[in-house]
Amino acid sequence: MEDMTGPPCSTLAVEKYFITNWDYSSTETSDQQQTRLVAGFLDLNLIPMEWLDEDWESLSNPPRAPTAEEIDTILRPYRVDALRWRAANLFHDETSPVLLRTYYNVEEAERAKHDELHFDFGSDWRRIYEVLPEVAGPLSPEVEDEWVPRLRGPDYFDYVCPDFKAQLAEAKEQNHEEWHEAGRDTIIESIVMRFHKLSTRTYLILMDQEAYQSGNPLLLYLDGFRNIVREGLLDPEIDDLFGIISKWMDSELLENTVVGDKYRVSGELGKELYQLTEDDLTNLHS
C-alpha cells in the first residue's frame, strides 16, 4: 500500500498562510476561520517564494516552524494526512493536469463517505479548492522579486499585442461580410489563442456525472484565480491522456475548446486583456 504520510506540518503554502493569519481572538468557529483563510489564500495574487520552497535551509530568510500548539489548533483540524500528502504530490511535473472525479454511483458514493480522497461533489467541482487549494496552481511557478504571482501581469502580454493587432486587421479585411453580419466576436476569439496560453496557469480534466455517463471528460483551462479561460469535451477515441499532456498548450488542442465567459470579447477579463479600441471593433466599410 502506498505510503501517504503527509509532509512536515507547515510545509505547504496554505499552511504557512494559516499560521501567518490565524486570529486567536476571532469569534468565528475554527471551521469558519478555516473557510475564510482558504478563500483569502486563493485570492492571494503574490505568494512569498519561501512558502513554495521545500529546501528551507537554502533560504536566507526561511519561514519559522510552527509551534506544537499551532499544529494542534490550526493545522491538524484542517485536513487529514492523506489529503496533505495529495496536496504535496499533486503535480508530477509542469505539464500534468489535475484529474478530478466528482461523481460516484450509489455503491461507490457510500464508500466515498468514508474516504477523504473521494470527492463526491456532483456538479459543484469548485468545492475541490476548499480541501485542496493547491489545485489552483500555478502549475509552473515563476518567481518575480521573491514572489510567485498567480496571475501574469499586463506587461507579460505586451509582446503579443502587435501580432494580434496585425492578425486582427487581416482577419477583418478577409472576413468583411461575416464581420459585418455579427460574426465579429467569433473572428476575434479565433485569433486570441496566444493570450489564452499565457493566461492559463493550470488545467483540469473533470469527470462529473455528465462526463461519466457520456464518456466525455471535460477539459478546463484555468487562470490563476480559477476563472475558465477555455473549456471543451474530450473524445476518448481521439484524445488520449498522454497526448493531452504532451500538447497541453498547443493550438490544436485549444481549437477544440470554447472561450470561457469572462474571456469573451465582451467579458470583463477579455476586455482588459485584448485592449480592443473602437477602431478595432468598427466595421471596415460601415
Coordinates of C-alpha atoms in Angstrom, one line a residue:
M1 CA 0.0 0.0 0.0
E2 CA 1.3 3.4 -0.9
D3 CA 2.7 5.5 2.0
M4 CA 0.5 8.6 2.2
T5 CA 2.2 10.2 5.1
G6 CA 2.0 13.9 4.7
P7 CA 4.9 16.3 4.7
P8 CA 6.0 18.1 7.9
C9 CA 3.4 20.5 9.2
S10 CA 3.6 24.0 7.8
T11 CA 5.5 22.7 4.7
L12 CA 2.6 23.6 2.4
A13 CA 1.9 27.2 1.3
V14 CA -1.7 27.3 2.5
E15 CA -0.5 26.1 6.0
K16 CA 2.0 28.9 6.1
Y17 CA -0.8 31.3 5.3
F18 CA -2.9 29.8 8.1
I19 CA -0.1 30.3 10.6
T20 CA 0.6 33.8 9.5
N21 CA -3.1 35.0 9.5
W22 CA -4.8 32.9 12.2
D23 CA -6.7 35.1 14.6
Y24 CA -6.9 33.6 18.1
S25 CA -9.2 36.4 19.2
S26 CA -11.8 35.8 16.5
T27 CA -15.4 34.9 17.4
E28 CA -15.5 32.6 14.4
T29 CA -15.5 28.9 14.9
S30 CA -12.4 27.1 13.7
D31 CA -14.3 25.8 10.6
Q32 CA -15.4 29.3 9.8
Q33 CA -11.9 30.7 10.2
Q34 CA -10.5 27.9 8.0
T35 CA -13.0 28.6 5.3
R36 CA -12.2 32.3 5.4
L37 CA -8.5 31.8 5.3
V38 CA -8.6 29.3 2.4
A39 CA -10.6 31.9 0.4
G40 CA -8.0 34.5 1.4
F41 CA -5.2 32.3 0.3
L42 CA -6.8 31.5 -3.1
D43 CA -7.4 35.3 -3.7
L44 CA -3.7 36.0 -2.9
N45 CA -2.0 37.0 -6.1
L46 CA 1.6 37.3 -4.8
I47 CA 2.7 34.2 -2.8
P48 CA 6.0 34.6 -0.9
M49 CA 8.6 32.4 -2.7
E50 CA 9.7 30.8 0.6
W51 CA 6.2 29.4 1.1
L52 CA 6.7 27.2 -2.0
D53 CA 10.3 26.3 -1.4
E54 CA 10.8 22.9 0.1
D55 CA 14.5 23.4 0.8
W56 CA 14.2 25.8 3.7
E57 CA 17.8 25.5 4.7
S58 CA 18.9 27.2 1.4
L59 CA 16.8 30.3 2.1
S60 CA 18.3 33.4 3.6
N61 CA 15.1 34.2 5.5
P62 CA 13.2 30.9 5.9
P63 CA 9.7 30.8 7.5
R64 CA 9.6 29.8 11.1
A65 CA 8.5 26.4 12.2
P66 CA 5.0 26.2 13.8
T67 CA 4.7 25.6 17.5
A68 CA 3.1 22.4 18.8
E69 CA 0.0 24.5 19.8
E70 CA -0.3 25.9 16.2
I71 CA 0.0 22.4 14.7
D72 CA -2.7 21.0 17.0
T73 CA -5.0 24.1 17.0
I74 CA -4.7 25.4 13.4
L75 CA -3.2 22.8 11.0
R76 CA -4.3 19.3 12.0
P77 CA -8.0 20.1 12.2
Y78 CA -8.0 21.5 8.6
R79 CA -7.3 18.2 6.8
V80 CA -6.1 14.7 7.3
D81 CA -2.6 13.4 6.4
A82 CA -3.8 11.7 3.3
L83 CA -5.0 15.0 1.9
R84 CA -1.8 16.7 2.8
W85 CA 0.1 14.0 1.0
R86 CA -2.1 14.5 -2.0
A87 CA -1.5 18.3 -1.9
A88 CA 2.2 17.8 -1.8
N89 CA 2.2 15.4 -4.7
L90 CA -0.5 17.0 -6.8
F91 CA 1.6 17.9 -9.9
H92 CA 4.1 15.3 -11.0
D93 CA 5.7 17.9 -13.4
E94 CA 4.9 21.2 -15.0
T95 CA 2.7 19.7 -17.7
S96 CA 0.4 17.4 -15.8
P97 CA -3.3 18.2 -15.3
V98 CA -5.3 17.6 -12.2
L99 CA -7.6 14.6 -12.8
L100 CA -10.8 15.2 -10.7
R101 CA -13.7 12.8 -10.4
T102 CA -16.7 14.3 -8.6
Y103 CA -19.4 11.7 -9.4
Y104 CA -19.9 8.2 -8.0
N105 CA -22.7 5.6 -8.4
V106 CA -24.7 4.7 -5.4
E107 CA -22.4 1.9 -4.2
E108 CA -19.3 4.0 -4.7
A109 CA -20.8 7.1 -3.1
E110 CA -21.4 5.1 0.1
R111 CA -17.8 4.1 0.2
A112 CA -16.7 7.6 -0.7
K113 CA -18.3 8.9 2.5
H114 CA -15.6 7.3 4.5
D115 CA -12.7 8.2 2.2
E116 CA -11.3 11.7 2.3
L117 CA -9.7 11.2 -1.2
H118 CA -13.1 10.7 -2.8
F119 CA -14.7 14.0 -3.8
D120 CA -18.4 13.4 -4.2
F121 CA -19.1 17.0 -5.2
G122 CA -21.6 16.3 -8.0
S123 CA -21.7 19.3 -10.4
D124 CA -20.1 21.6 -7.9
W125 CA -16.5 20.8 -8.8
R126 CA -15.1 24.0 -7.4
R127 CA -15.5 22.6 -3.9
I128 CA -12.2 20.9 -4.5
Y129 CA -10.5 24.3 -3.7
E130 CA -11.9 24.1 -0.2
V131 CA -9.9 21.0 0.6
L132 CA -7.1 21.2 -1.9
P133 CA -6.5 24.8 -2.7
E134 CA -3.2 23.6 -4.3
V135 CA -5.3 22.6 -7.3
A136 CA -5.4 26.3 -8.3
G137 CA -1.6 26.1 -9.1
P138 CA 0.2 27.8 -10.6
L139 CA 1.4 24.7 -12.5
S140 CA 4.7 26.3 -13.5
P141 CA 5.5 28.9 -10.8
E142 CA 7.5 31.9 -11.8
V143 CA 9.5 34.0 -9.3
E144 CA 9.4 37.8 -9.5
D145 CA 11.4 39.6 -6.9
E146 CA 10.9 36.8 -4.4
W147 CA 7.2 36.5 -5.1
V148 CA 5.3 33.9 -7.1
P149 CA 2.3 35.6 -8.9
R150 CA -0.8 33.6 -9.6
L151 CA -1.7 35.9 -12.5
R152 CA 0.6 37.2 -15.2
G153 CA 0.7 41.0 -15.3
P154 CA -0.2 43.2 -18.3
D155 CA 3.5 43.6 -19.2
Y156 CA 3.7 39.8 -19.8
F157 CA 1.3 40.2 -22.8
D158 CA 3.0 43.3 -24.4
Y159 CA 4.9 41.3 -27.0
V160 CA 1.8 39.5 -28.1
C161 CA -0.3 42.7 -28.9
P162 CA 1.4 43.9 -32.1
D163 CA 1.0 40.5 -33.8
F164 CA -2.6 40.3 -32.5
K165 CA -3.5 43.7 -33.9
A166 CA -1.9 42.8 -37.3
Q167 CA -3.8 39.5 -37.4
L168 CA -7.0 41.3 -36.4
A169 CA -6.7 43.8 -39.3
E170 CA -6.0 41.0 -41.7
A171 CA -8.9 38.9 -40.4
K172 CA -11.2 41.9 -40.6
E173 CA -10.3 42.5 -44.2
Q174 CA -10.6 38.9 -45.3
N175 CA -13.9 38.3 -43.4
H176 CA -15.6 41.6 -44.0
E177 CA -19.1 40.1 -44.7
E178 CA -19.0 37.8 -41.7
W179 CA -17.7 40.7 -39.5
H180 CA -20.5 42.9 -40.7
E181 CA -23.1 40.2 -40.0
A182 CA -22.5 40.0 -36.3
G183 CA -19.6 37.4 -36.6
R184 CA -17.1 39.9 -35.2
D185 CA -16.6 38.4 -31.8
T186 CA -16.2 34.9 -33.2
I187 CA -13.5 36.1 -35.6
I188 CA -11.7 37.9 -32.8
E189 CA -11.9 35.0 -30.4
S190 CA -10.4 32.7 -33.1
I191 CA -7.1 34.7 -33.1
V192 CA -6.5 35.2 -29.3
M193 CA -5.0 31.8 -28.6
R194 CA -1.7 33.2 -27.5
F195 CA -3.4 35.4 -24.9
H196 CA -5.2 32.3 -23.6
K197 CA -2.0 30.3 -23.5
L198 CA -0.3 32.9 -21.4
S199 CA -3.3 33.4 -19.1
T200 CA -3.6 29.7 -18.3
R201 CA -1.9 28.7 -15.1
T202 CA -3.3 25.2 -14.6
Y203 CA -5.6 22.8 -16.3
L204 CA -8.1 20.2 -15.1
I205 CA -9.7 17.1 -16.5
L206 CA -13.1 16.7 -14.9
M207 CA -15.3 13.6 -14.6
D208 CA -18.6 14.8 -13.2
Q209 CA -21.9 12.9 -13.7
E210 CA -22.4 14.2 -17.3
A211 CA -18.9 13.3 -18.3
Y212 CA -19.1 9.9 -16.5
Q213 CA -22.3 8.9 -18.3
S214 CA -21.4 10.3 -21.7
G215 CA -17.8 9.1 -21.6
N216 CA -16.5 12.6 -22.5
P217 CA -14.4 14.2 -19.7
L218 CA -14.5 18.0 -19.5
L219 CA -11.2 19.8 -20.1
L220 CA -10.8 23.1 -18.3
Y221 CA -8.0 25.6 -18.8
L222 CA -7.9 28.0 -15.8
D223 CA -6.2 31.2 -14.9
G224 CA -4.5 31.9 -11.6
F225 CA -7.8 32.9 -10.0
R226 CA -9.7 29.8 -11.2
N227 CA -11.6 31.5 -14.0
I228 CA -12.2 29.4 -17.0
V229 CA -10.1 30.5 -19.9
R230 CA -11.2 27.8 -22.3
E231 CA -13.2 24.5 -21.9
G232 CA -14.2 21.6 -24.1
L233 CA -15.2 18.0 -24.0
L234 CA -12.6 15.3 -24.7
D235 CA -13.3 12.4 -27.1
P236 CA -11.7 9.3 -25.6
E237 CA -11.4 7.7 -29.1
I238 CA -9.4 10.6 -30.3
D239 CA -7.8 12.3 -27.2
D240 CA -5.6 10.0 -25.1
L241 CA -4.3 11.4 -21.8
F242 CA -0.7 11.2 -22.7
G243 CA -1.4 13.1 -25.9
I244 CA -3.2 15.8 -24.0
I245 CA -0.3 16.2 -21.5
S246 CA 2.3 16.3 -24.3
K247 CA 0.5 19.1 -26.2
W248 CA -1.5 20.7 -23.4
M249 CA -1.0 24.2 -24.6
D250 CA -0.8 23.6 -28.4
S251 CA -3.2 25.5 -30.6
E252 CA -4.5 22.2 -31.9
L253 CA -5.9 21.3 -28.6
L254 CA -7.1 24.8 -27.7
E255 CA -9.0 25.0 -31.0
N256 CA -11.3 22.2 -29.9
T257 CA -12.4 24.2 -26.9
V258 CA -14.6 27.3 -26.4
V259 CA -13.8 30.5 -24.7
G260 CA -14.8 30.9 -21.1
D261 CA -17.4 33.6 -20.5
K262 CA -15.1 36.0 -18.7
Y263 CA -12.5 35.7 -21.6
R264 CA -15.0 36.5 -24.3
V265 CA -14.6 39.8 -26.2
S266 CA -17.4 41.2 -24.1
G267 CA -16.2 39.6 -20.9
E268 CA -14.6 41.5 -18.1
L269 CA -11.2 39.8 -18.5
G270 CA -11.4 39.7 -22.2
K271 CA -11.9 43.5 -22.4
E272 CA -8.9 44.0 -20.2
L273 CA -6.7 41.5 -21.9
Y274 CA -7.3 42.3 -25.6
Q275 CA -7.4 46.1 -25.2
L276 CA -9.6 46.5 -28.3
T277 CA -10.3 50.0 -29.4
E278 CA -13.3 51.4 -31.2
D279 CA -11.3 51.3 -34.4
D280 CA -10.6 47.6 -33.9
L281 CA -14.3 46.9 -33.4
T282 CA -15.7 49.1 -36.2
N283 CA -16.9 47.6 -39.5
L284 CA -14.5 48.3 -42.3
H285 CA -17.0 49.8 -44.7
S286 CA -19.8 50.7 -42.4

